[in-house]
GROMACS .gro file of N, CA and C in nm:
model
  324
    1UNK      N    1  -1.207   1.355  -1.632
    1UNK     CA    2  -1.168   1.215  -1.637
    1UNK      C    3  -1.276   1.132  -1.569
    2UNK      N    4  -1.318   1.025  -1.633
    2UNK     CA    5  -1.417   0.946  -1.574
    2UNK      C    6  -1.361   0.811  -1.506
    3UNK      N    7  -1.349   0.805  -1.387
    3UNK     CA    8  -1.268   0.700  -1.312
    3UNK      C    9  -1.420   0.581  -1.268
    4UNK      N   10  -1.400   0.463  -1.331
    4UNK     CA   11  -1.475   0.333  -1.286
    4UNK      C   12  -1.435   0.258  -1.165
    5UNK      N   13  -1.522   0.219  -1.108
    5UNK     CA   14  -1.447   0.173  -1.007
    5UNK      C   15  -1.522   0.029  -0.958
    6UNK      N   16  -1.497  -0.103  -0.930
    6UNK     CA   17  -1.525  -0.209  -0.948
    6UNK      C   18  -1.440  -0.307  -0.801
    7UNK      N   19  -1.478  -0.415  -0.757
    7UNK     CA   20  -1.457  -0.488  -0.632
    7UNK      C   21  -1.532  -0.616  -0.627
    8UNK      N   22  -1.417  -0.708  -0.633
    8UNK     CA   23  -1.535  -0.832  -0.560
    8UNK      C   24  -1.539  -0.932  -0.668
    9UNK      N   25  -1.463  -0.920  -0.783
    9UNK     CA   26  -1.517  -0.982  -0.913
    9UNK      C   27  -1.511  -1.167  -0.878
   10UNK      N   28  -1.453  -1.192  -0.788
   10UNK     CA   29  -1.466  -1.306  -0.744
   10UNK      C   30  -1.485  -1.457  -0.902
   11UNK      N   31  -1.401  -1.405  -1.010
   11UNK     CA   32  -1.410  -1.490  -1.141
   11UNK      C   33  -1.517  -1.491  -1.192
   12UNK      N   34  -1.627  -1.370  -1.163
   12UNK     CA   35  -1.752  -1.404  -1.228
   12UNK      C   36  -1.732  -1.318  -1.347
   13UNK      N   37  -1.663  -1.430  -1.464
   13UNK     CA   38  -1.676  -1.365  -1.620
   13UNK      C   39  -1.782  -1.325  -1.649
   14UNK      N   40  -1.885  -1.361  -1.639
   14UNK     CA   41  -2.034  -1.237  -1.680
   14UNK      C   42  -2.022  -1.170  -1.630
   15UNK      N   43  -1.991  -1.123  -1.521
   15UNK     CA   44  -2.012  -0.946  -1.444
   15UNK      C   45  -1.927  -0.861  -1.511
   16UNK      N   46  -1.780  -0.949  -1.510
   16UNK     CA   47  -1.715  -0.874  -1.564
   16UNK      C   48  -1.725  -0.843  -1.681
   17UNK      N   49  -1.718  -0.883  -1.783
   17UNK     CA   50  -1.797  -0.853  -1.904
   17UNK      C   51  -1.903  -0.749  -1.928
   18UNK      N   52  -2.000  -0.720  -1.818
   18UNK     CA   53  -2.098  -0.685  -1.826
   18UNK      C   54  -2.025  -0.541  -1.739
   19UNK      N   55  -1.918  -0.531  -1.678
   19UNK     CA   56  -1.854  -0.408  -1.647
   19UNK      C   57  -1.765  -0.358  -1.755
   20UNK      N   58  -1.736  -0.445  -1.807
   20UNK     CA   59  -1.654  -0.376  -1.945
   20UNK      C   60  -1.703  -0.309  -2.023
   21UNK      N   61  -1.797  -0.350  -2.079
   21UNK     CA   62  -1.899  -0.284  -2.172
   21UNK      C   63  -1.961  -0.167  -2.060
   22UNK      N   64  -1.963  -0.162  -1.976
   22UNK     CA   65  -2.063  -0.004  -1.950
   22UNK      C   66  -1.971   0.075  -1.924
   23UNK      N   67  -1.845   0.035  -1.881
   23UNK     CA   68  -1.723   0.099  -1.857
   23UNK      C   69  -1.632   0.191  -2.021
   24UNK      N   70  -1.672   0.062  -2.136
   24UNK     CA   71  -1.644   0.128  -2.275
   24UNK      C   72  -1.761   0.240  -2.290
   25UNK      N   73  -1.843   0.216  -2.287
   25UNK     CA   74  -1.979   0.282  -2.326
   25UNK      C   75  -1.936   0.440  -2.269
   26UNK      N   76  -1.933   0.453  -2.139
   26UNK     CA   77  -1.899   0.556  -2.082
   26UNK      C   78  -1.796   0.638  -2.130
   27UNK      N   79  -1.671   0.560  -2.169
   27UNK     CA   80  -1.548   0.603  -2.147
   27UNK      C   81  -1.456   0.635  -2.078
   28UNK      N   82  -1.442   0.545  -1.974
   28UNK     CA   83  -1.404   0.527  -1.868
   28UNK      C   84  -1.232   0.531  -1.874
   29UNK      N   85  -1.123   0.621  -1.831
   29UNK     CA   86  -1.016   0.649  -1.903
   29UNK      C   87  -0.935   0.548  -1.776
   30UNK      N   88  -0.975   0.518  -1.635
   30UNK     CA   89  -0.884   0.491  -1.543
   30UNK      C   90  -1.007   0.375  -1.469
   31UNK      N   91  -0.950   0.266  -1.418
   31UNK     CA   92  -1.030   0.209  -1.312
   31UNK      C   93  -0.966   0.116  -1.235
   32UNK      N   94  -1.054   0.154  -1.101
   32UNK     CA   95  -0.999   0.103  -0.971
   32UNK      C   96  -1.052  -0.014  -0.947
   33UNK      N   97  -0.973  -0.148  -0.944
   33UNK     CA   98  -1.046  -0.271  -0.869
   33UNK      C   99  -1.015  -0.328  -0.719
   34UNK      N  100  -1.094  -0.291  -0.657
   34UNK     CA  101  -1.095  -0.273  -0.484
   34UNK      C  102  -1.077  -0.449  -0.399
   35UNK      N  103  -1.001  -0.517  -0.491
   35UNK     CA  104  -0.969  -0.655  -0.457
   35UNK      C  105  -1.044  -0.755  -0.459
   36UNK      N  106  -1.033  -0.869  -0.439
   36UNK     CA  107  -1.078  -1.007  -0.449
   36UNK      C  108  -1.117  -1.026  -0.612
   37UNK      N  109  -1.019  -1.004  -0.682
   37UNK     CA  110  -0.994  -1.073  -0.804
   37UNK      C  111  -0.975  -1.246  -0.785
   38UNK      N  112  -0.970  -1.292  -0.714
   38UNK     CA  113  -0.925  -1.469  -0.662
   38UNK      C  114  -0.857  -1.524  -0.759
   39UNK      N  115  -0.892  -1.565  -0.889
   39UNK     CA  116  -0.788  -1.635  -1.012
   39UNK      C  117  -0.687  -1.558  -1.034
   40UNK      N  118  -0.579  -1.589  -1.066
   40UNK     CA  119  -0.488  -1.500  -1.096
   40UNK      C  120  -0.516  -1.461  -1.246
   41UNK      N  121  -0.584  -1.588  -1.329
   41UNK     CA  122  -0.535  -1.600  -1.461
   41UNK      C  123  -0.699  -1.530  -1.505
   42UNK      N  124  -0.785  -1.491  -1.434
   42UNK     CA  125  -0.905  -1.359  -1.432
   42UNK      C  126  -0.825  -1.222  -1.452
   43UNK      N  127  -0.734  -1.215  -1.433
   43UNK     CA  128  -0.699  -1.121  -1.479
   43UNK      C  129  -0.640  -1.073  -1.605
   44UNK      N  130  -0.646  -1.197  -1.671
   44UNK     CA  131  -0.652  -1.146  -1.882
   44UNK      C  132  -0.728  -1.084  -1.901
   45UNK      N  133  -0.839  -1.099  -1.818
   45UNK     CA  134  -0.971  -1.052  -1.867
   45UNK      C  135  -0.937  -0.912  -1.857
   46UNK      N  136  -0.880  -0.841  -1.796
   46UNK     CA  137  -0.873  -0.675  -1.752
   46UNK      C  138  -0.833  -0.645  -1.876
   47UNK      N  139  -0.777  -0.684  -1.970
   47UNK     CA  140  -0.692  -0.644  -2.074
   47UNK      C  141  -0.780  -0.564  -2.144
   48UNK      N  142  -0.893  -0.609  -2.178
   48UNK     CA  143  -1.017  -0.576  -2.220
   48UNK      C  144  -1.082  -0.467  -2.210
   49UNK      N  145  -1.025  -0.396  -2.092
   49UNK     CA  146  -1.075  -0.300  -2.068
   49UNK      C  147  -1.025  -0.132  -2.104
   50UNK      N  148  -0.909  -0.175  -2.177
   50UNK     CA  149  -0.856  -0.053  -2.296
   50UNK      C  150  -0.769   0.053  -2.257
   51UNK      N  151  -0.808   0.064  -2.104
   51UNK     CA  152  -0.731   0.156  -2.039
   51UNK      C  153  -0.675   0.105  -1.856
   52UNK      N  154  -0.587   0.187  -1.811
   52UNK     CA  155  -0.523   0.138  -1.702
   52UNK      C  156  -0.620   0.060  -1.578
   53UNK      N  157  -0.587  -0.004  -1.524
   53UNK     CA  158  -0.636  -0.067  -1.426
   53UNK      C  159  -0.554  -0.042  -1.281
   54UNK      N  160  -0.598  -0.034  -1.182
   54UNK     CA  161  -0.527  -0.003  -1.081
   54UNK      C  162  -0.613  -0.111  -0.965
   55UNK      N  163  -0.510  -0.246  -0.904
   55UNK     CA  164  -0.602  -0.300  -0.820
   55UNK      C  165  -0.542  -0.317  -0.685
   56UNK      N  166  -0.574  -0.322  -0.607
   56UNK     CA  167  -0.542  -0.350  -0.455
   56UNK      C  168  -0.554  -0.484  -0.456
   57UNK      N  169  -0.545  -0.549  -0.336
   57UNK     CA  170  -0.554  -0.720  -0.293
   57UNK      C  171  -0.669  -0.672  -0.219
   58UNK      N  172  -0.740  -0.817  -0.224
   58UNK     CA  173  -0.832  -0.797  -0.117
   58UNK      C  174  -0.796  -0.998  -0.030
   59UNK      N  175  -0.882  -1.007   0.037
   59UNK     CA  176  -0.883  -1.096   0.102
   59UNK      C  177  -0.886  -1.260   0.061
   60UNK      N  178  -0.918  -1.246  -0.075
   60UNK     CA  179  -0.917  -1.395  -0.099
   60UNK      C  180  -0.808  -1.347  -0.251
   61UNK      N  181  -0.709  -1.275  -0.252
   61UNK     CA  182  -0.587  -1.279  -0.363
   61UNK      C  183  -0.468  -1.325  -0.274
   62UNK      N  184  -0.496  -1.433  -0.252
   62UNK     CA  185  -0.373  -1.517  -0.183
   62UNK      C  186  -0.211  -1.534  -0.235
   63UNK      N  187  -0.257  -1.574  -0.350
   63UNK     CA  188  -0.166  -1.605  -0.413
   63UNK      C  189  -0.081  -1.508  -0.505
   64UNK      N  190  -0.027  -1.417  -0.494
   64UNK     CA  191   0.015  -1.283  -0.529
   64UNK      C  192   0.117  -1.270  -0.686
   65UNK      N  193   0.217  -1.407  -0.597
   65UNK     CA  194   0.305  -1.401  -0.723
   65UNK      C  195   0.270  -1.450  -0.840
   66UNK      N  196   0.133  -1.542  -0.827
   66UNK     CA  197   0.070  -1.600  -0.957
   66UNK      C  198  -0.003  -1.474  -1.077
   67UNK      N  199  -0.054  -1.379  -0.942
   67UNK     CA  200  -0.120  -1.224  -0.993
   67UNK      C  201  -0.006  -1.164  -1.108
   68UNK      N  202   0.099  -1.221  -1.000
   68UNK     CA  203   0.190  -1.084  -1.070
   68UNK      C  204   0.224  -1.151  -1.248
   69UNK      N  205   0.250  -1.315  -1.230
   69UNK     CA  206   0.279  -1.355  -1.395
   69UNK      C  207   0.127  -1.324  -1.495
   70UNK      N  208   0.074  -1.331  -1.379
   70UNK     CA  209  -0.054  -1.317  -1.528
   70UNK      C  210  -0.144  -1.219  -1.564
   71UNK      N  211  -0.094  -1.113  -1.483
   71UNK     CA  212  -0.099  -0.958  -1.506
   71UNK      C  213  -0.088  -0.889  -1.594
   72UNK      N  214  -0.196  -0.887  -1.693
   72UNK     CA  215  -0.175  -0.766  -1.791
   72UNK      C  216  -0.098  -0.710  -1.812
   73UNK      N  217  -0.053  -0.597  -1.947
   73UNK     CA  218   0.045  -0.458  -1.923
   73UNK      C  219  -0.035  -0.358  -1.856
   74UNK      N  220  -0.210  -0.317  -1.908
   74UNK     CA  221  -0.273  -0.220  -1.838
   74UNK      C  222  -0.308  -0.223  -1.657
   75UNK      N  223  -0.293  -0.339  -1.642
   75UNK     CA  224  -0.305  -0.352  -1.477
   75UNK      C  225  -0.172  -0.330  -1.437
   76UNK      N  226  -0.225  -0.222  -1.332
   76UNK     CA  227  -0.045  -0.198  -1.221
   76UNK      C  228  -0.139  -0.312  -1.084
   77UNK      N  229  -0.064  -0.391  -1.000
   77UNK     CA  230  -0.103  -0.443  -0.856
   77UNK      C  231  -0.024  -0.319  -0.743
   78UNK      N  232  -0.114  -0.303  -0.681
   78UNK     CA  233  -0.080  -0.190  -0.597
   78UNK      C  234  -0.045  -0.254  -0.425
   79UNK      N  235  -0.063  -0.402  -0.422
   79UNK     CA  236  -0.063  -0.427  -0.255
   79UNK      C  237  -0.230  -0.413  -0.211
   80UNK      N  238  -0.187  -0.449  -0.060
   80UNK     CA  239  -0.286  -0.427  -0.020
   80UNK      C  240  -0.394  -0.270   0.004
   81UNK      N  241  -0.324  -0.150   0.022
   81UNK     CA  242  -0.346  -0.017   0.017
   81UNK      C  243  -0.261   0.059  -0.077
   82UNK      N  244  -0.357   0.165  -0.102
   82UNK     CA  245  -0.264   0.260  -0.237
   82UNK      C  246  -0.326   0.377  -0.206
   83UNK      N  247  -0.289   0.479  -0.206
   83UNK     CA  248  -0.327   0.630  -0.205
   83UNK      C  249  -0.298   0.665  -0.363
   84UNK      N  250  -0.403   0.717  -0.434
   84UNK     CA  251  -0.388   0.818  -0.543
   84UNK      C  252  -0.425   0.930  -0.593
   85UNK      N  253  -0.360   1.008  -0.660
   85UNK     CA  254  -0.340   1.142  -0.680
   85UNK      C  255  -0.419   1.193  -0.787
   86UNK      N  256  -0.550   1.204  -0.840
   86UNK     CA  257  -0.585   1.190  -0.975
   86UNK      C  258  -0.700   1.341  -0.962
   87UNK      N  259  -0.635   1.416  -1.054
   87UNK     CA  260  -0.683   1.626  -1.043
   87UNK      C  261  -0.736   1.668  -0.917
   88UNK      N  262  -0.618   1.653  -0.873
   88UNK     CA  263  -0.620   1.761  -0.710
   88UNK      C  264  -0.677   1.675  -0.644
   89UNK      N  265  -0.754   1.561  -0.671
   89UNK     CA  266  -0.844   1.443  -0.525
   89UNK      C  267  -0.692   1.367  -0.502
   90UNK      N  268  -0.690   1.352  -0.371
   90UNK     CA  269  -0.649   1.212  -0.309
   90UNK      C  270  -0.751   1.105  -0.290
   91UNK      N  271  -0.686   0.998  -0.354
   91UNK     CA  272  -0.821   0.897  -0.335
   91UNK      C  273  -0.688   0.797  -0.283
   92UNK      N  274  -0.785   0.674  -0.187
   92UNK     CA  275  -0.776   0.582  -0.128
   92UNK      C  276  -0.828   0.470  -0.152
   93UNK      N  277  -0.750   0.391  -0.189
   93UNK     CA  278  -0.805   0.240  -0.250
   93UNK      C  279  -0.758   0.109  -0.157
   94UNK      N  280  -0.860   0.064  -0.083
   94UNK     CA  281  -0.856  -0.032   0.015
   94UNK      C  282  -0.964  -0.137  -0.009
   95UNK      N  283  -0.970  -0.302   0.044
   95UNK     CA  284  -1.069  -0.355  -0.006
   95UNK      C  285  -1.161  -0.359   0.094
   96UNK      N  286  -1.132  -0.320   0.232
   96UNK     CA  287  -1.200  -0.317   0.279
   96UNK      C  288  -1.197  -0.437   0.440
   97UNK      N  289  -1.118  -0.516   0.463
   97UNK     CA  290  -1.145  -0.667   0.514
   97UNK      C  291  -1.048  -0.597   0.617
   98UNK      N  292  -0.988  -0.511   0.586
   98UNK     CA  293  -0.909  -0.491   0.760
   98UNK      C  294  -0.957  -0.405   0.874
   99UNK      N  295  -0.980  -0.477   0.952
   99UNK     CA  296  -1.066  -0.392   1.067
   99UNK      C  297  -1.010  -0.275   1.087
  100UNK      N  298  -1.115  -0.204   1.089
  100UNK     CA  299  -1.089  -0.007   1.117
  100UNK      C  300  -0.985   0.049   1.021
  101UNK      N  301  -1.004   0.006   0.879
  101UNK     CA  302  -0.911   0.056   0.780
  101UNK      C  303  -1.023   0.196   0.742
  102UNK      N  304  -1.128   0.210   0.732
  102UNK     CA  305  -1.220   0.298   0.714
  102UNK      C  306  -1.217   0.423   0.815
  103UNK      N  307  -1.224   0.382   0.936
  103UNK     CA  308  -1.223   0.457   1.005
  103UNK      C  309  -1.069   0.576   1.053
  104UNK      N  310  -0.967   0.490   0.991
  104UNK     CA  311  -0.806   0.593   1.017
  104UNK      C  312  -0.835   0.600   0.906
  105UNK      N  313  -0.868   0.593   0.775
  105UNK     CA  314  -0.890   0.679   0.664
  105UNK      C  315  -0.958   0.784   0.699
  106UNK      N  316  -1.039   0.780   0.733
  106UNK     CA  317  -1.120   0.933   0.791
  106UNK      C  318  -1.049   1.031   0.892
  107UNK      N  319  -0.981   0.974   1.001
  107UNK     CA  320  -0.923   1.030   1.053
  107UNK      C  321  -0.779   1.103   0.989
  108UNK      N  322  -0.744   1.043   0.887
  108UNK     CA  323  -0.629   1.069   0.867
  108UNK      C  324  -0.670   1.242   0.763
   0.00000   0.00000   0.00000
């Protein structure tokens, strides 16, 4: 399984775009977006991307319940932290903005 993984898109429709396509190209079956999506309504754009989306909040997704109406079917919103289970890895999806979230990940 080829898992993409992406952060920060901050409404910049060219990047994103320009992650879609290398993400199709590949075949990218699952991808993680590590927060600061900021528009809520940036997130049509995920639709695009053919297969599931999995995103955390990051620091400037304020506005949550706007996320949640204009949320794709392929995007799940996971909160601010999510642990996932994907062939025997545990992976950890955080955006990063909370002090020493890195470091009790390691420890843990």
């Amino acid at each position: 399984m080829k898992i993409g993984v992406i952060s920060d898109t901050h409404d910049q429709v060219d990047n994103l775009k320009k992650a879609i396509k290398v993400f199709k190209k590949e075949k990218v079956s699952l991808i993680y977006h590590l927060g600061d999506v900021c528009s809520p309504y940036f997130l049509m754009l995920f639709k695009e991307f053919h297969c599931e989306v999995k995103l955390v909040f990051g620091n400037n997704d304020a506005d949550i319940y706007s996320h949640m109406k204009a949320c794709p079917e392929n995007v799940r919103l996971l909160g601010r932290f999510y642990i996932d289970h994907v062939d025997g890895k545990i992976i950890a999806l955080i955006h990063g903005d909370i002090e020493g979230s890195a470091e009790a990940l390691f420890k843990s």
